[in-house]
mmCIF file of C-alpha atoms (C1' of nucleotides) in Angstrom:
data_model
loop_
_atom_site.group_PDB
_atom_site.id
_atom_site.type_symbol
_atom_site.label_atom_id
_atom_site.label_comp_id
_atom_site.label_asym_id
_atom_site.label_seq_id
_atom_site.Cartn_x
_atom_site.Cartn_y
_atom_site.Cartn_z
ATOM 1 C CA MET A 28 57.367 -50.792 8.521
ATOM 2 C CA GLU A 29 54.100 -48.925 8.074
ATOM 3 C CA THR A 30 52.503 -48.708 11.471
ATOM 4 C CA THR A 31 49.447 -46.475 11.405
ATOM 5 C CA ARG A 32 46.744 -48.879 12.484
ATOM 6 C CA LEU A 33 49.071 -51.420 13.992
ATOM 7 C CA GLU A 34 50.147 -48.985 16.679
ATOM 8 C CA GLY A 35 46.545 -48.433 17.654
ATOM 9 C CA HIS A 36 46.115 -52.151 18.078
ATOM 10 C CA LEU A 37 49.259 -52.493 20.103
ATOM 11 C CA ARG A 38 48.419 -49.577 22.377
ATOM 12 C CA ASP A 39 45.022 -51.150 22.924
ATOM 13 C CA ARG A 40 46.338 -54.592 23.601
ATOM 14 C CA LEU A 41 49.319 -53.666 25.709
ATOM 15 C CA ALA A 42 46.922 -51.794 27.999
ATOM 16 C CA ASP A 43 49.103 -49.582 30.210
ATOM 17 C CA CYS A 44 51.348 -48.948 27.354
ATOM 18 C CA CYS A 45 54.604 -47.199 27.334
ATOM 19 C CA GLU A 46 56.303 -46.348 24.094
ATOM 20 C CA GLU A 47 58.859 -49.028 24.844
ATOM 21 C CA ASP A 48 56.285 -51.839 24.871
ATOM 22 C CA VAL A 49 54.949 -50.801 21.518
ATOM 23 C CA ASP A 50 58.393 -50.416 20.093
ATOM 24 C CA ALA A 51 59.414 -53.812 21.449
ATOM 25 C CA ARG A 52 56.435 -55.487 19.794
ATOM 26 C CA ILE A 53 57.111 -53.757 16.522
ATOM 27 C CA GLU A 54 60.653 -54.995 16.784
ATOM 28 C CA GLU A 55 59.361 -58.538 17.277
ATOM 29 C CA LEU A 56 57.161 -58.268 14.222
ATOM 30 C CA SER A 57 59.971 -56.881 12.120
ATOM 31 C CA ALA A 58 62.039 -59.895 13.108
ATOM 32 C CA LEU A 59 59.320 -62.129 11.669
ATOM 33 C CA SER A 60 60.031 -60.710 8.229
ATOM 34 C CA GLY A 61 63.154 -62.824 8.300
ATOM 35 C CA SER A 62 61.224 -66.034 8.844
ATOM 36 C CA VAL A 63 60.496 -66.458 5.153
ATOM 37 C CA PRO A 64 63.354 -68.462 3.670
ATOM 38 C CA ASP A 65 65.326 -67.435 0.594
ATOM 39 C CA GLU A 66 64.122 -70.518 -1.211
ATOM 40 C CA GLU A 67 60.523 -69.345 -1.023
ATOM 41 C CA ARG A 68 60.240 -69.732 -4.765
ATOM 42 C CA GLY A 69 61.406 -73.339 -4.659
ATOM 43 C CA ASP A 70 59.020 -74.113 -1.834
ATOM 44 C CA LEU A 71 56.115 -72.585 -3.714
ATOM 45 C CA SER A 72 56.845 -74.543 -6.855
ATOM 46 C CA ALA A 73 57.062 -77.791 -4.892
ATOM 47 C CA LEU A 74 53.722 -77.127 -3.209
ATOM 48 C CA SER A 75 52.102 -75.918 -6.391
ATOM 49 C CA VAL A 76 53.260 -78.909 -8.392
ATOM 50 C CA LEU A 77 52.082 -81.348 -5.720
ATOM 51 C CA SER A 78 48.708 -79.651 -5.418
ATOM 52 C CA ASP A 79 47.436 -80.997 -8.719
ATOM 53 C CA GLY A 80 45.544 -84.282 -8.544
ATOM 54 C CA THR A 81 47.408 -86.046 -11.315
ATOM 55 C CA ARG A 82 50.844 -85.057 -10.056
ATOM 56 C CA TYR A 83 49.881 -85.779 -6.455
ATOM 57 C CA ARG A 84 48.822 -89.296 -7.391
ATOM 58 C CA LEU A 85 51.976 -89.896 -9.397
ATOM 59 C CA ALA A 86 54.011 -88.782 -6.392
ATOM 60 C CA ARG A 87 52.006 -91.081 -4.107
ATOM 61 C CA TYR A 88 52.599 -94.068 -6.363
ATOM 62 C CA LEU A 89 56.310 -93.365 -6.638
ATOM 63 C CA ALA A 90 56.611 -92.906 -2.893
ATOM 64 C CA ALA A 91 54.680 -96.098 -2.210
ATOM 65 C CA ALA A 92 56.497 -98.273 -4.751
ATOM 66 C CA GLU A 93 59.545 -100.197 -3.668
ATOM 67 C CA GLY A 94 61.770 -98.787 -6.376
ATOM 68 C CA GLU A 95 61.522 -96.852 -9.602
ATOM 69 C CA LEU A 96 58.578 -96.977 -11.967
ATOM 70 C CA CYS A 97 58.605 -96.294 -15.680
ATOM 71 C CA VAL A 98 56.267 -93.982 -17.543
ATOM 72 C CA CYS A 99 54.126 -96.735 -19.012
ATOM 73 C CA GLU A 100 53.565 -98.233 -15.580
ATOM 74 C CA LEU A 101 52.588 -94.841 -14.224
ATOM 75 C CA THR A 102 50.295 -94.082 -17.131
ATOM 76 C CA GLU A 103 48.327 -97.194 -16.251
ATOM 77 C CA LEU A 104 47.810 -95.901 -12.733
ATOM 78 C CA VAL A 105 46.615 -92.367 -13.431
ATOM 79 C CA ALA A 106 43.624 -91.840 -15.651
ATOM 80 C CA VAL A 107 45.027 -89.354 -18.158
ATOM 81 C CA SER A 108 46.737 -89.515 -21.523
ATOM 82 C CA GLU A 109 50.338 -90.486 -21.899
ATOM 83 C CA SER A 110 51.170 -86.936 -22.870
ATOM 84 C CA ALA A 111 49.603 -85.556 -19.720
ATOM 85 C CA THR A 112 51.558 -88.068 -17.653
ATOM 86 C CA SER A 113 54.753 -86.958 -19.301
ATOM 87 C CA HIS A 114 53.972 -83.284 -18.686
ATOM 88 C CA ALA A 115 53.157 -84.058 -15.075
ATOM 89 C CA LEU A 116 56.354 -86.039 -14.496
ATOM 90 C CA SER A 117 58.362 -83.306 -16.104
ATOM 91 C CA ASP A 118 56.844 -80.757 -13.724
ATOM 92 C CA LEU A 119 57.546 -83.013 -10.761
ATOM 93 C CA ALA A 120 61.156 -83.401 -11.844
ATOM 94 C CA GLY A 121 61.526 -79.659 -12.332
ATOM 95 C CA ALA A 122 60.370 -79.067 -8.772
ATOM 96 C CA GLY A 123 62.813 -81.590 -7.363
ATOM 97 C CA LEU A 124 60.067 -83.978 -6.354
ATOM 98 C CA VAL A 125 61.143 -86.938 -8.486
ATOM 99 C CA THR A 126 64.322 -88.213 -10.100
ATOM 100 C CA ARG A 127 64.559 -89.265 -13.723
ATOM 101 C CA ARG A 128 66.752 -91.988 -15.150
ATOM 102 C CA LYS A 129 67.080 -93.013 -18.757
ATOM 103 C CA ASP A 130 67.618 -96.679 -19.546
ATOM 104 C CA GLY A 131 67.408 -97.585 -23.194
ATOM 105 C CA GLN A 132 63.985 -96.701 -24.435
ATOM 106 C CA TRP A 133 62.509 -96.620 -20.959
ATOM 107 C CA ARG A 134 62.481 -93.721 -18.557
ATOM 108 C CA TYR A 135 62.413 -94.477 -14.846
ATOM 109 C CA TYR A 136 61.168 -92.145 -12.142
ATOM 110 C CA ASP A 137 61.384 -92.222 -8.352
ATOM 111 C CA ALA A 138 60.245 -90.002 -5.488
ATOM 112 C CA THR A 139 62.780 -87.810 -3.701
ATOM 113 C CA GLU A 140 63.182 -87.241 0.014
ATOM 114 C CA ARG A 141 61.309 -83.978 -0.356
ATOM 115 C CA THR A 142 58.234 -85.745 -1.695
ATOM 116 C CA GLU A 143 58.354 -88.374 1.004
ATOM 117 C CA ARG A 144 58.581 -85.763 3.748
ATOM 118 C CA LEU A 145 55.749 -83.657 2.369
ATOM 119 C CA LEU A 146 53.439 -86.638 1.988
ATOM 120 C CA GLY A 147 54.518 -87.817 5.418
ATOM 121 C CA ALA A 148 53.589 -84.453 6.911
ATOM 122 C CA LEU A 149 50.131 -84.745 5.379
ATOM 123 C CA ASP A 150 49.692 -88.309 6.606
ATOM 124 C CA ALA A 151 50.812 -87.388 10.111
ATOM 125 C CA THR A 152 48.203 -84.660 10.471
ATOM 126 C CA ARG A 153 44.998 -86.303 9.410
ATOM 127 C CA GLY A 154 41.762 -85.414 11.103
ATOM 128 C CA GLU A 155 43.127 -82.660 13.315
ATOM 129 C CA ARG A 156 41.475 -79.312 13.401
ATOM 130 C CA MET B 28 43.710 -102.586 -15.291
ATOM 131 C CA GLU B 29 44.401 -101.862 -18.950
ATOM 132 C CA THR B 30 47.599 -103.612 -19.820
ATOM 133 C CA THR B 31 48.293 -103.483 -23.518
ATOM 134 C CA ARG B 32 51.623 -101.710 -23.581
ATOM 135 C CA LEU B 33 52.454 -102.355 -19.979
ATOM 136 C CA GLU B 34 52.688 -106.081 -20.571
ATOM 137 C CA GLY B 35 55.145 -105.483 -23.361
ATOM 138 C CA HIS B 36 57.303 -103.504 -21.011
ATOM 139 C CA LEU B 37 57.118 -106.122 -18.325
ATOM 140 C CA ARG B 38 57.944 -108.979 -20.648
ATOM 141 C CA ASP B 39 60.891 -106.978 -21.886
ATOM 142 C CA ARG B 40 62.150 -106.088 -18.468
ATOM 143 C CA LEU B 41 61.577 -109.401 -16.767
ATOM 144 C CA ALA B 42 63.791 -110.949 -19.430
ATOM 145 C CA ASP B 43 63.145 -114.703 -19.213
ATOM 146 C CA CYS B 44 59.575 -114.051 -18.461
ATOM 147 C CA CYS B 45 56.988 -116.486 -17.399
ATOM 148 C CA GLU B 46 53.360 -115.497 -17.211
ATOM 149 C CA GLU B 47 53.618 -115.624 -13.436
ATOM 150 C CA ASP B 48 56.280 -112.915 -13.269
ATOM 151 C CA VAL B 49 54.206 -110.577 -15.359
ATOM 152 C CA ASP B 50 51.083 -111.313 -13.373
ATOM 153 C CA ALA B 51 52.943 -110.774 -10.117
ATOM 154 C CA ARG B 52 54.192 -107.383 -11.250
ATOM 155 C CA ILE B 53 50.717 -106.365 -12.392
ATOM 156 C CA GLU B 54 49.469 -107.420 -8.991
ATOM 157 C CA GLU B 55 52.066 -105.199 -7.351
ATOM 158 C CA LEU B 56 51.042 -102.249 -9.469
ATOM 159 C CA SER B 57 47.387 -102.799 -8.718
ATOM 160 C CA ALA B 58 48.217 -102.697 -5.043
ATOM 161 C CA LEU B 59 49.695 -99.237 -5.558
ATOM 162 C CA SER B 60 46.275 -97.936 -6.486
ATOM 163 C CA GLY B 61 45.473 -98.147 -2.799
ATOM 164 C CA SER B 62 48.348 -95.899 -1.829
ATOM 165 C CA VAL B 63 46.344 -92.742 -2.486
ATOM 166 C CA PRO B 64 44.574 -91.847 0.759
ATOM 167 C CA ASP B 65 40.879 -91.126 1.041
ATOM 168 C CA GLU B 66 41.667 -87.603 2.141
ATOM 169 C CA GLU B 67 43.258 -86.828 -1.197
ATOM 170 C CA ARG B 68 40.954 -83.857 -1.570
ATOM 171 C CA GLY B 69 41.958 -82.403 1.788
ATOM 172 C CA ASP B 70 45.618 -82.920 1.011
ATOM 173 C CA LEU B 71 45.249 -81.185 -2.324
ATOM 174 C CA SER B 72 43.512 -78.190 -0.825
ATOM 175 C CA ALA B 73 46.189 -77.848 1.860
ATOM 176 C CA LEU B 74 48.957 -77.949 -0.746
ATOM 177 C CA SER B 75 47.109 -75.681 -3.109
ATOM 178 C CA VAL B 76 46.373 -73.094 -0.440
ATOM 179 C CA LEU B 77 49.969 -73.092 0.764
ATOM 180 C CA SER B 78 51.338 -72.776 -2.756
ATOM 181 C CA ASP B 79 50.336 -69.125 -3.078
ATOM 182 C CA GLY B 80 52.986 -66.588 -2.081
ATOM 183 C CA THR B 81 50.754 -64.473 0.117
ATOM 184 C CA ARG B 82 49.268 -67.422 1.993
ATOM 185 C CA TYR B 83 52.651 -69.120 2.254
ATOM 186 C CA ARG B 84 54.127 -66.017 3.867
ATOM 187 C CA LEU B 85 51.215 -65.672 6.270
ATOM 188 C CA ALA B 86 51.694 -69.286 7.272
ATOM 189 C CA ARG B 87 55.416 -68.722 7.751
ATOM 190 C CA TYR B 88 54.814 -65.712 9.997
ATOM 191 C CA LEU B 89 52.240 -67.553 12.071
ATOM 192 C CA ALA B 90 54.491 -70.574 12.417
ATOM 193 C CA ALA B 91 57.463 -68.424 13.380
ATOM 194 C CA ALA B 92 55.627 -66.195 15.862
ATOM 195 C CA GLU B 93 55.532 -67.192 19.498
ATOM 196 C CA GLY B 94 51.752 -67.075 19.724
ATOM 197 C CA GLU B 95 48.784 -65.773 17.790
ATOM 198 C CA LEU B 96 48.847 -62.771 15.524
ATOM 199 C CA CYS B 97 45.906 -60.550 14.598
ATOM 200 C CA VAL B 98 44.911 -59.529 11.108
ATOM 201 C CA CYS B 99 46.300 -56.030 11.331
ATOM 202 C CA GLU B 100 49.676 -57.337 12.424
ATOM 203 C CA LEU B 101 49.683 -59.779 9.539
ATOM 204 C CA THR B 102 48.579 -57.152 7.051
ATOM 205 C CA GLU B 103 51.673 -55.156 7.938
ATOM 206 C CA LEU B 104 53.864 -58.137 7.112
ATOM 207 C CA VAL B 105 52.484 -59.111 3.708
ATOM 208 C CA ALA B 106 52.363 -56.557 0.960
ATOM 209 C CA VAL B 107 48.727 -56.775 -0.062
ATOM 210 C CA SER B 108 45.480 -55.084 0.874
ATOM 211 C CA GLU B 109 43.624 -55.870 4.055
ATOM 212 C CA SER B 110 40.913 -57.535 2.004
ATOM 213 C CA ALA B 111 43.396 -59.806 0.298
ATOM 214 C CA THR B 112 44.870 -60.712 3.670
ATOM 215 C CA SER B 113 41.438 -61.604 4.945
ATOM 216 C CA HIS B 114 40.674 -63.723 1.899
ATOM 217 C CA ALA B 115 44.009 -65.475 2.283
ATOM 218 C CA LEU B 116 43.501 -66.181 5.985
ATOM 219 C CA SER B 117 40.032 -67.467 5.282
ATOM 220 C CA ASP B 118 41.434 -69.891 2.716
ATOM 221 C CA LEU B 119 44.110 -71.017 5.156
ATOM 222 C CA ALA B 120 41.483 -71.627 7.828
ATOM 223 C CA GLY B 121 39.297 -73.538 5.388
ATOM 224 C CA ALA B 122 42.174 -75.872 4.605
ATOM 225 C CA GLY B 123 42.898 -76.502 8.277
ATOM 226 C CA LEU B 124 46.191 -74.670 8.144
ATOM 227 C CA VAL B 125 45.399 -71.974 10.709
ATOM 228 C CA THR B 126 43.055 -71.505 13.644
ATOM 229 C CA ARG B 127 40.842 -68.469 14.121
ATOM 230 C CA ARG B 128 39.808 -66.870 17.402
ATOM 231 C CA LYS B 129 37.562 -63.891 17.887
ATOM 232 C CA ASP B 130 38.332 -61.522 20.766
ATOM 233 C CA GLY B 131 36.356 -58.314 20.805
ATOM 234 C CA GLN B 132 36.986 -56.474 17.638
ATOM 235 C CA TRP B 133 40.193 -58.344 16.958
ATOM 236 C CA ARG B 134 40.594 -61.640 15.192
ATOM 237 C CA TYR B 135 43.578 -63.823 16.124
ATOM 238 C CA TYR B 136 45.127 -66.501 13.937
ATOM 239 C CA ASP B 137 47.684 -69.212 14.618
ATOM 240 C CA ALA B 138 49.356 -71.963 12.618
ATOM 241 C CA THR B 139 48.206 -75.562 13.073
ATOM 242 C CA GLU B 140 50.334 -78.664 13.415
ATOM 243 C CA ARG B 141 49.676 -79.416 9.765
ATOM 244 C CA THR B 142 51.255 -76.133 8.683
ATOM 245 C CA GLU B 143 54.242 -76.620 10.929
ATOM 246 C CA ARG B 144 54.889 -80.105 9.609
ATOM 247 C CA LEU B 145 54.582 -79.080 5.976
ATOM 248 C CA LEU B 146 56.933 -76.127 6.401
ATOM 249 C CA GLY B 147 59.246 -78.350 8.406
ATOM 250 C CA ALA B 148 59.330 -80.875 5.579
ATOM 251 C CA LEU B 149 60.320 -78.116 3.169
ATOM 252 C CA ASP B 150 63.004 -76.802 5.506
ATOM 253 C CA ALA B 151 64.425 -80.264 6.068
ATOM 254 C CA THR B 152 64.944 -80.917 2.376
ATOM 255 C CA ARG B 153 66.740 -77.841 1.132
ATOM 256 C CA GLY B 154 69.297 -78.119 -1.595
ATOM 257 C CA GLU B 155 68.829 -81.811 -2.292
ATOM 258 C CA ARG B 156 68.052 -82.982 -5.747
ATOM 259 C "C1'" DC C 5 68.885 -97.430 -43.407
ATOM 260 C "C1'" DG C 6 63.679 -97.761 -42.202
ATOM 261 C "C1'" DG C 7 60.089 -98.881 -39.320
ATOM 262 C "C1'" DC C 8 58.626 -99.324 -34.586
ATOM 263 C "C1'" DT C 9 58.145 -98.008 -29.876
ATOM 264 C "C1'" DA C 10 58.558 -94.947 -25.746
ATOM 265 C "C1'" DT C 11 58.598 -90.560 -24.352
ATOM 266 C "C1'" DC C 12 58.812 -85.542 -24.912
ATOM 267 C "C1'" DT C 13 57.526 -80.812 -26.443
ATOM 268 C "C1'" DG C 14 54.683 -76.825 -28.185
ATOM 269 C "C1'" DA C 15 50.456 -74.649 -29.171
ATOM 270 C "C1'" DA C 16 45.714 -73.986 -28.237
ATOM 271 C "C1'" DT C 17 41.951 -73.702 -25.085
ATOM 272 C "C1'" DG C 18 38.586 -74.050 -21.472
ATOM 273 C "C1'" DG C 19 38.637 -73.661 -16.662
ATOM 274 C "C1'" DT C 20 40.555 -71.986 -12.291
ATOM 275 C "C1'" DT C 21 42.275 -68.324 -9.198
ATOM 276 C "C1'" DG C 22 44.317 -63.959 -6.693
ATOM 277 C "C1'" DT C 23 43.607 -59.429 -6.364
ATOM 278 C "C1'" DT C 24 41.010 -55.188 -5.747
ATOM 279 C "C1'" DC C 25 36.910 -52.391 -5.112
ATOM 280 C "C1'" DA C 26 32.703 -51.729 -2.851
ATOM 281 C "C1'" DA C 27 29.528 -52.939 0.373
ATOM 282 C "C1'" DG C 28 28.283 -55.610 4.577
ATOM 283 C "C1'" DT C 29 28.837 -57.293 9.822
ATOM 284 C "C1'" DA C 30 30.031 -56.694 14.249
ATOM 285 C "C1'" DT C 31 32.143 -54.784 18.233
ATOM 286 C "C1'" DA C 32 33.558 -50.616 20.995
ATOM 287 C "C1'" DC C 33 32.757 -46.248 22.806
ATOM 288 C "C1'" DA C 34 30.625 -41.771 23.573
ATOM 289 C "C1'" DT D 5 21.535 -44.089 19.264
ATOM 290 C "C1'" DG D 6 25.280 -42.819 16.221
ATOM 291 C "C1'" DT D 7 30.016 -42.990 14.687
ATOM 292 C "C1'" DA D 8 34.358 -45.276 14.203
ATOM 293 C "C1'" DT D 9 37.144 -49.301 13.815
ATOM 294 C "C1'" DA D 10 38.333 -54.261 12.474
ATOM 295 C "C1'" DC D 11 37.412 -57.475 9.619
ATOM 296 C "C1'" DT D 12 34.635 -60.181 6.092
ATOM 297 C "C1'" DT D 13 32.225 -61.111 1.825
ATOM 298 C "C1'" DG D 14 30.837 -60.861 -3.166
ATOM 299 C "C1'" DA D 15 31.581 -59.573 -7.779
ATOM 300 C "C1'" DA D 16 34.597 -58.817 -11.566
ATOM 301 C "C1'" DC D 17 38.598 -59.232 -14.272
ATOM 302 C "C1'" DA D 18 43.226 -60.332 -15.645
ATOM 303 C "C1'" DA D 19 46.597 -63.863 -15.224
ATOM 304 C "C1'" DC D 20 47.711 -68.555 -14.811
ATOM 305 C "C1'" DC D 21 47.239 -73.668 -15.681
ATOM 306 C "C1'" DA D 22 46.066 -78.784 -16.963
ATOM 307 C "C1'" DT D 23 44.719 -81.195 -20.586
ATOM 308 C "C1'" DT D 24 44.720 -82.750 -25.368
ATOM 309 C "C1'" DC D 25 46.227 -82.969 -30.116
ATOM 310 C "C1'" DA D 26 49.795 -83.033 -33.346
ATOM 311 C "C1'" DG D 27 54.326 -83.374 -34.361
ATOM 312 C "C1'" DA D 28 59.252 -84.240 -32.787
ATOM 313 C "C1'" DT D 29 63.098 -86.936 -30.733
ATOM 314 C "C1'" DA D 30 65.602 -90.944 -29.609
ATOM 315 C "C1'" DG D 31 66.705 -95.718 -28.860
ATOM 316 C "C1'" DC D 32 65.977 -100.576 -30.707
ATOM 317 C "C1'" DC D 33 65.952 -104.217 -34.208
ATOM 318 C "C1'" DG D 34 65.864 -106.231 -38.729
#
DNA sequence: CGGCTATCTGAATGGTTGTTCAAGTATACA
DNA sequence: TGTATACTTGAACAACCATTCAGATAGCCG
């Protein structure tokens, strides 16, 4: 780890500093590098996909509905073209946020656990600083 | 609610359909419109801000660290310029994902409950479809 | 088969965004 | 007061993205 300026900060903050204190802190910080999970990419795609208004609303509707909804029902609920809805649902499915089931000419979608937990996390932390 | 094609679907799916069944289903769908919270905008900005690799990693480090971390510690951990780190932290603060405390010439950041819950939701739903 | 319906896919495009560079605060210290 | 350090802010530019339009696929029914 590059530690030019960081060491200055640590020496300053750890006041009566011995080399060991600084080294210990640097060790702590190095350990933090491991706190980013291997599935970072999957996490980012889930967040990114949910962060679009259309897809967010589709996810909300699917999470709120009792069971599955089909594309034409969903298209009624969001205010974009059918093609945009299809693109959006495809992105959601690709990120593991919804399931897709084919039944004759209809295609049914439903929210996954991952979607429900993410939306739940947002709902649980409203109006905090 | 516009219901040209939707009604066709409903009639088809509700098999021996009476007008009441269709109307009831349309009523159900209308009720779903209310399932999008007023804070949609805040939710979207939180998700959008977290969906960038740099900001995601900063959030992870802050959530994993025992207490606060200062900018120069964080800059060591992510592989971008100090300016980019500052921009990223500013965005995180704006979305309510981190807190900011000034102490002399140092600036300390920490993860909020919202960040911890969102990351927790991701961690809890690994490897499911 | 042939027409109809539901949904998907690809290309094009206007708008958004993350990074860096350069300059600006603000605090510490001599 | 002057210099150094820590961090922020603004502008600029390349890269990315959501939508739409047009055309494709696939199941249903006569």
